PDB file of C-alpha atoms in Angstrom:
ATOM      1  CA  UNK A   1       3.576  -8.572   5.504  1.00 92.00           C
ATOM      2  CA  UNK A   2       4.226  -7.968   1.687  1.00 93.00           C
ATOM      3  CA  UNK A   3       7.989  -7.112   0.832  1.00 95.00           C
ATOM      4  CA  UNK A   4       8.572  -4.596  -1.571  1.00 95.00           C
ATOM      5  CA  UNK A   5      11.690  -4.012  -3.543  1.00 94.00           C
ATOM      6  CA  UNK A   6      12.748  -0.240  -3.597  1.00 95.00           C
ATOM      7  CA  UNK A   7      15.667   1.905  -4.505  1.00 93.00           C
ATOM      8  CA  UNK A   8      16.224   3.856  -1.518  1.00 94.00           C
ATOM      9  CA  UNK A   9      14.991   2.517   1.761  1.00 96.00           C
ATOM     10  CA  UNK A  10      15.032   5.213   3.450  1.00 96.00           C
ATOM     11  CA  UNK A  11      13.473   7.880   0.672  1.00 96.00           C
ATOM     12  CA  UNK A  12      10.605   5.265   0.464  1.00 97.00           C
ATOM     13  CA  UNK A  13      10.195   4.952   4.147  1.00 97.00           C
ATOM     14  CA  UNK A  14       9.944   8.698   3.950  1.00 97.00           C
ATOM     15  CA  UNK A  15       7.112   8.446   1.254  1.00 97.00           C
ATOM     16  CA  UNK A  16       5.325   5.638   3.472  1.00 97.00           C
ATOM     17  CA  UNK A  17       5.404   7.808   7.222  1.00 97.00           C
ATOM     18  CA  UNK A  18       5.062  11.509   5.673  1.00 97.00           C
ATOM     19  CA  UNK A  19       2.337  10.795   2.876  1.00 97.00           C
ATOM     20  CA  UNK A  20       0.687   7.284   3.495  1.00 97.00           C
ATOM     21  CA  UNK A  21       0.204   8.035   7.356  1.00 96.00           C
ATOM     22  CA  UNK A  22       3.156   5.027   8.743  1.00 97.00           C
ATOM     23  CA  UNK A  23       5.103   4.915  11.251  1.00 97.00           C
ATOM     24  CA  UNK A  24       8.615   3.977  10.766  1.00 96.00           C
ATOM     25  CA  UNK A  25       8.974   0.773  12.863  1.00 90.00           C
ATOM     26  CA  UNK A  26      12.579  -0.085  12.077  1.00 91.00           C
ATOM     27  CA  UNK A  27      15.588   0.143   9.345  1.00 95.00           C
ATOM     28  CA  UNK A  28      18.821  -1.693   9.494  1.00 96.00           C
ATOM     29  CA  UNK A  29      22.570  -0.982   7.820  1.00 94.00           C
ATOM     30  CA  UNK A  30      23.747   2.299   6.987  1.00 93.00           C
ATOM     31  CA  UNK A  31      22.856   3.381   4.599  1.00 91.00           C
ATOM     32  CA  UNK A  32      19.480   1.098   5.248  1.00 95.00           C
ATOM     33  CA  UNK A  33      19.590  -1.987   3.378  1.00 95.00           C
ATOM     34  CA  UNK A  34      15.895  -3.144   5.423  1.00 96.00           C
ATOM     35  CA  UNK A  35      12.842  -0.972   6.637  1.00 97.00           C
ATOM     36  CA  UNK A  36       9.843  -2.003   8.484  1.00 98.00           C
ATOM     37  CA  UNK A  37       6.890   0.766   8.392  1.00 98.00           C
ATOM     38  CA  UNK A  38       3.421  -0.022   9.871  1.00 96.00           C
ATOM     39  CA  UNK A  39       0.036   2.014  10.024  1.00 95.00           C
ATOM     40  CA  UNK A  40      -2.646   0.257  12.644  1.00 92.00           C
ATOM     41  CA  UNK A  41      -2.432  -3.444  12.555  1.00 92.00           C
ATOM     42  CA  UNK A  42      -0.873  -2.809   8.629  1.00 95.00           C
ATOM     43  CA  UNK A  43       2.808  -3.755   8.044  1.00 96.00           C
ATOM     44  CA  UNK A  44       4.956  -3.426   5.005  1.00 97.00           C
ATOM     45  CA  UNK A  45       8.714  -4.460   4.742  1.00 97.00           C
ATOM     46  CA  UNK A  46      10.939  -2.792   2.171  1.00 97.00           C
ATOM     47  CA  UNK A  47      13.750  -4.335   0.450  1.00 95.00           C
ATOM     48  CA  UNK A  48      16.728  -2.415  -1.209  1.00 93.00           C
ATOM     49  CA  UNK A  49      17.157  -3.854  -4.186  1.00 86.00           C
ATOM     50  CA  UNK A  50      20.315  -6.095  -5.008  1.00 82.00           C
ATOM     51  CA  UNK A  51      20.646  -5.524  -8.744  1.00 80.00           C
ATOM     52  CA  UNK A  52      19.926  -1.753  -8.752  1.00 72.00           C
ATOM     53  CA  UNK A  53      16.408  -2.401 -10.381  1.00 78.00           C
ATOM     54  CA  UNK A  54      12.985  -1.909  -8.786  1.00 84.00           C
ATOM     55  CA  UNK A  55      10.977  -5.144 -10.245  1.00 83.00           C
ATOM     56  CA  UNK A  56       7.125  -4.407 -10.017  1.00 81.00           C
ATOM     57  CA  UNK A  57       4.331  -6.613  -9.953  1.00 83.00           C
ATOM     58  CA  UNK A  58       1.990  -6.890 -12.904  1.00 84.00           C
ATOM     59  CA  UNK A  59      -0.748  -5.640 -10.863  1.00 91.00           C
ATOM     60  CA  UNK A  60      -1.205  -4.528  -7.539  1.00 94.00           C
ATOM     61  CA  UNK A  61       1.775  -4.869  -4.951  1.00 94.00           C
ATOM     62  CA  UNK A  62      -0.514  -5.360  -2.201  1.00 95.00           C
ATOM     63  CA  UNK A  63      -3.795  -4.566  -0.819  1.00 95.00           C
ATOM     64  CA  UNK A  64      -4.217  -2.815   2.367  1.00 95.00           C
ATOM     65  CA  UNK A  65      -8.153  -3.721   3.944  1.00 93.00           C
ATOM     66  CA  UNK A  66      -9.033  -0.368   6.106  1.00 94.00           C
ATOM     67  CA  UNK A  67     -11.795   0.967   7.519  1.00 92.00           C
ATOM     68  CA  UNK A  68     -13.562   4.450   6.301  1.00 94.00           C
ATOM     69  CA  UNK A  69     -11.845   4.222   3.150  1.00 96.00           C
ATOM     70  CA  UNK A  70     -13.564   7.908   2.288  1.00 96.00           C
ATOM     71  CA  UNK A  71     -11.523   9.212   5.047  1.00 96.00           C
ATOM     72  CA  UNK A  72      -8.758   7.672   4.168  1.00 97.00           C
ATOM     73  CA  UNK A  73      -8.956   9.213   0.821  1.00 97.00           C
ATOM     74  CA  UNK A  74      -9.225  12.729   1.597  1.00 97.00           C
ATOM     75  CA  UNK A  75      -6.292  12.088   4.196  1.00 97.00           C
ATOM     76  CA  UNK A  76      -4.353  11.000   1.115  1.00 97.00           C
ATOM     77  CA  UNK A  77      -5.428  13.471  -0.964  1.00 96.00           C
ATOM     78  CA  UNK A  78      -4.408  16.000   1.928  1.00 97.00           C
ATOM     79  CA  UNK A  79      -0.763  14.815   1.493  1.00 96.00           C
ATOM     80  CA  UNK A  80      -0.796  15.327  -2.253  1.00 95.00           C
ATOM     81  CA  UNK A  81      -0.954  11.581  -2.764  1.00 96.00           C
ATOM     82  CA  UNK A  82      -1.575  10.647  -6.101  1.00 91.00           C
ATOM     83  CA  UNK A  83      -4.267   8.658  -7.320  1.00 96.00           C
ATOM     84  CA  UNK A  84      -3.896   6.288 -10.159  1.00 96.00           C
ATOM     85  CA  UNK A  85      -7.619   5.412  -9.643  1.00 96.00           C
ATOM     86  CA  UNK A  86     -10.153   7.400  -7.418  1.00 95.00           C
ATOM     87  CA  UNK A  87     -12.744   5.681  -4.451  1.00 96.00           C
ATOM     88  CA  UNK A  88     -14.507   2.846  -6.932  1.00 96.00           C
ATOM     89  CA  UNK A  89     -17.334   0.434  -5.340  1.00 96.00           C
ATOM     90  CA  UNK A  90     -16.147  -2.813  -6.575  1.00 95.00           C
ATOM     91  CA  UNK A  91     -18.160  -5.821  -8.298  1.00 93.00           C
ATOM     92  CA  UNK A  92     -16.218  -7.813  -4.982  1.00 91.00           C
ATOM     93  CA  UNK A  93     -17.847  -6.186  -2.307  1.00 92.00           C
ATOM     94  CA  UNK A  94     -14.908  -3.621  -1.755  1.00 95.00           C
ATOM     95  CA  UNK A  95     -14.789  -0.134  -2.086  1.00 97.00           C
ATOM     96  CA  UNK A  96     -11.167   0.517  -3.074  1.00 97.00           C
ATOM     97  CA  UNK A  97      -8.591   3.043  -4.580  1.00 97.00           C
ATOM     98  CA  UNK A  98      -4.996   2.408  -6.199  1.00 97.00           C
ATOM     99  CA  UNK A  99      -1.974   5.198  -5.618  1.00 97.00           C
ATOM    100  CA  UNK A 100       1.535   4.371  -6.419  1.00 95.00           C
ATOM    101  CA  UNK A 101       4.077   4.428  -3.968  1.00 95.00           C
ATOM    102  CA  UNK A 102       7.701   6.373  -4.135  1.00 91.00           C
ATOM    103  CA  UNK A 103       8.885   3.125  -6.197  1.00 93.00           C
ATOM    104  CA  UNK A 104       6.031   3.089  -8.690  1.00 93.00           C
ATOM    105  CA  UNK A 105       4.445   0.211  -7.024  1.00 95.00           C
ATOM    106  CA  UNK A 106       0.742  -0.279  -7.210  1.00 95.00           C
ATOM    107  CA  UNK A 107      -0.908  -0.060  -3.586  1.00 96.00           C
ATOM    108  CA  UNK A 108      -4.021  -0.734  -3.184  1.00 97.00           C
ATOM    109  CA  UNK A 109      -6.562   0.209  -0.449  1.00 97.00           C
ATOM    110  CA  UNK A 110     -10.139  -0.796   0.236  1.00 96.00           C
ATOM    111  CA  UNK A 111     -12.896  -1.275   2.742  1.00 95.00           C
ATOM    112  CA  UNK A 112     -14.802  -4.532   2.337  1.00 94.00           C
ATOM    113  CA  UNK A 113     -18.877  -3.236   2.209  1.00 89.00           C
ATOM    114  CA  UNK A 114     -20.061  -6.997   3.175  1.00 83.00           C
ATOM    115  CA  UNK A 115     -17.774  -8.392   5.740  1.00 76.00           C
ATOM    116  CA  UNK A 116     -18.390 -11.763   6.698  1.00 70.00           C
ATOM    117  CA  UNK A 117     -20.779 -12.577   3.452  1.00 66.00           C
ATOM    118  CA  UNK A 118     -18.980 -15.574   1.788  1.00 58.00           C
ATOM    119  CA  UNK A 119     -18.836 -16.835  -1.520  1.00 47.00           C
ATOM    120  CA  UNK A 120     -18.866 -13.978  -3.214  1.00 46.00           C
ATOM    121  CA  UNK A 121     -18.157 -13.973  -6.884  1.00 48.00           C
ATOM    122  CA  UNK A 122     -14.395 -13.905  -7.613  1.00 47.00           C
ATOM    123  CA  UNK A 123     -13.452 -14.402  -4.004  1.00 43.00           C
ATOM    124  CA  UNK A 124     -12.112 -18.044  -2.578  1.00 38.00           C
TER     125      UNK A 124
END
């Protein structure tokens, strides 16, 4: 379960459940200090920040594996979720699409096209 630091838990649990397609599992302290959302077997904790600052990763933030990723992106696109980098089929087996959540983190999602095969270039 990846941890992301936010501003607002509960605006960015908003942005998870009514344009990513969570469900809000759980937040804690008022105002919410600690929220859990989940989609499938998919959970991702977010952190209110202690310093007032939203640190983000150089790179992704974390990367979601789903199934039908085409259908996932026109869900997405549905929403009005915006891409930072349309449905790609990926050197690493994946086929895989970046958005950026309600915190500017980098999410990544992507279906693996050879499941099972190992030893795939750039893979451990």
């Amino acid at each position: 379960m990846p941890v992301l630091q936010v501003a607002d838990v509960q605006a960015s649990v908003g942005f998870y459940t009514g344009k990513l397609g969570f469900t809000a599992h759980t937040m804690w302290g008022d105002p919410p200090g600690f929220g859990i959302v989940q989609r499938g077997t998919v959970t991702i904790a977010l952190d209110r920040g202690r310093d007032g600052r939203v640190p983000l990763n150089q790179y992704w933030a974390a990367y979601v594996y789903v199934t039908e990723i085409d259908a996932l992106c026109a869900e997405l696109q549905a929403k009005g979720v915006e891409f930072v980098r349309g449905p790609e089929d990926m050197a690493y087996g994946c086929r895989d699409f970046d958005i950026r959540d309600h915190d500017g983190h980098l999410i990544a999602f992507g279906e693996d096209r050879n499941p099972g095969k190992q030893n795939r270039p750039g893979l451990a």
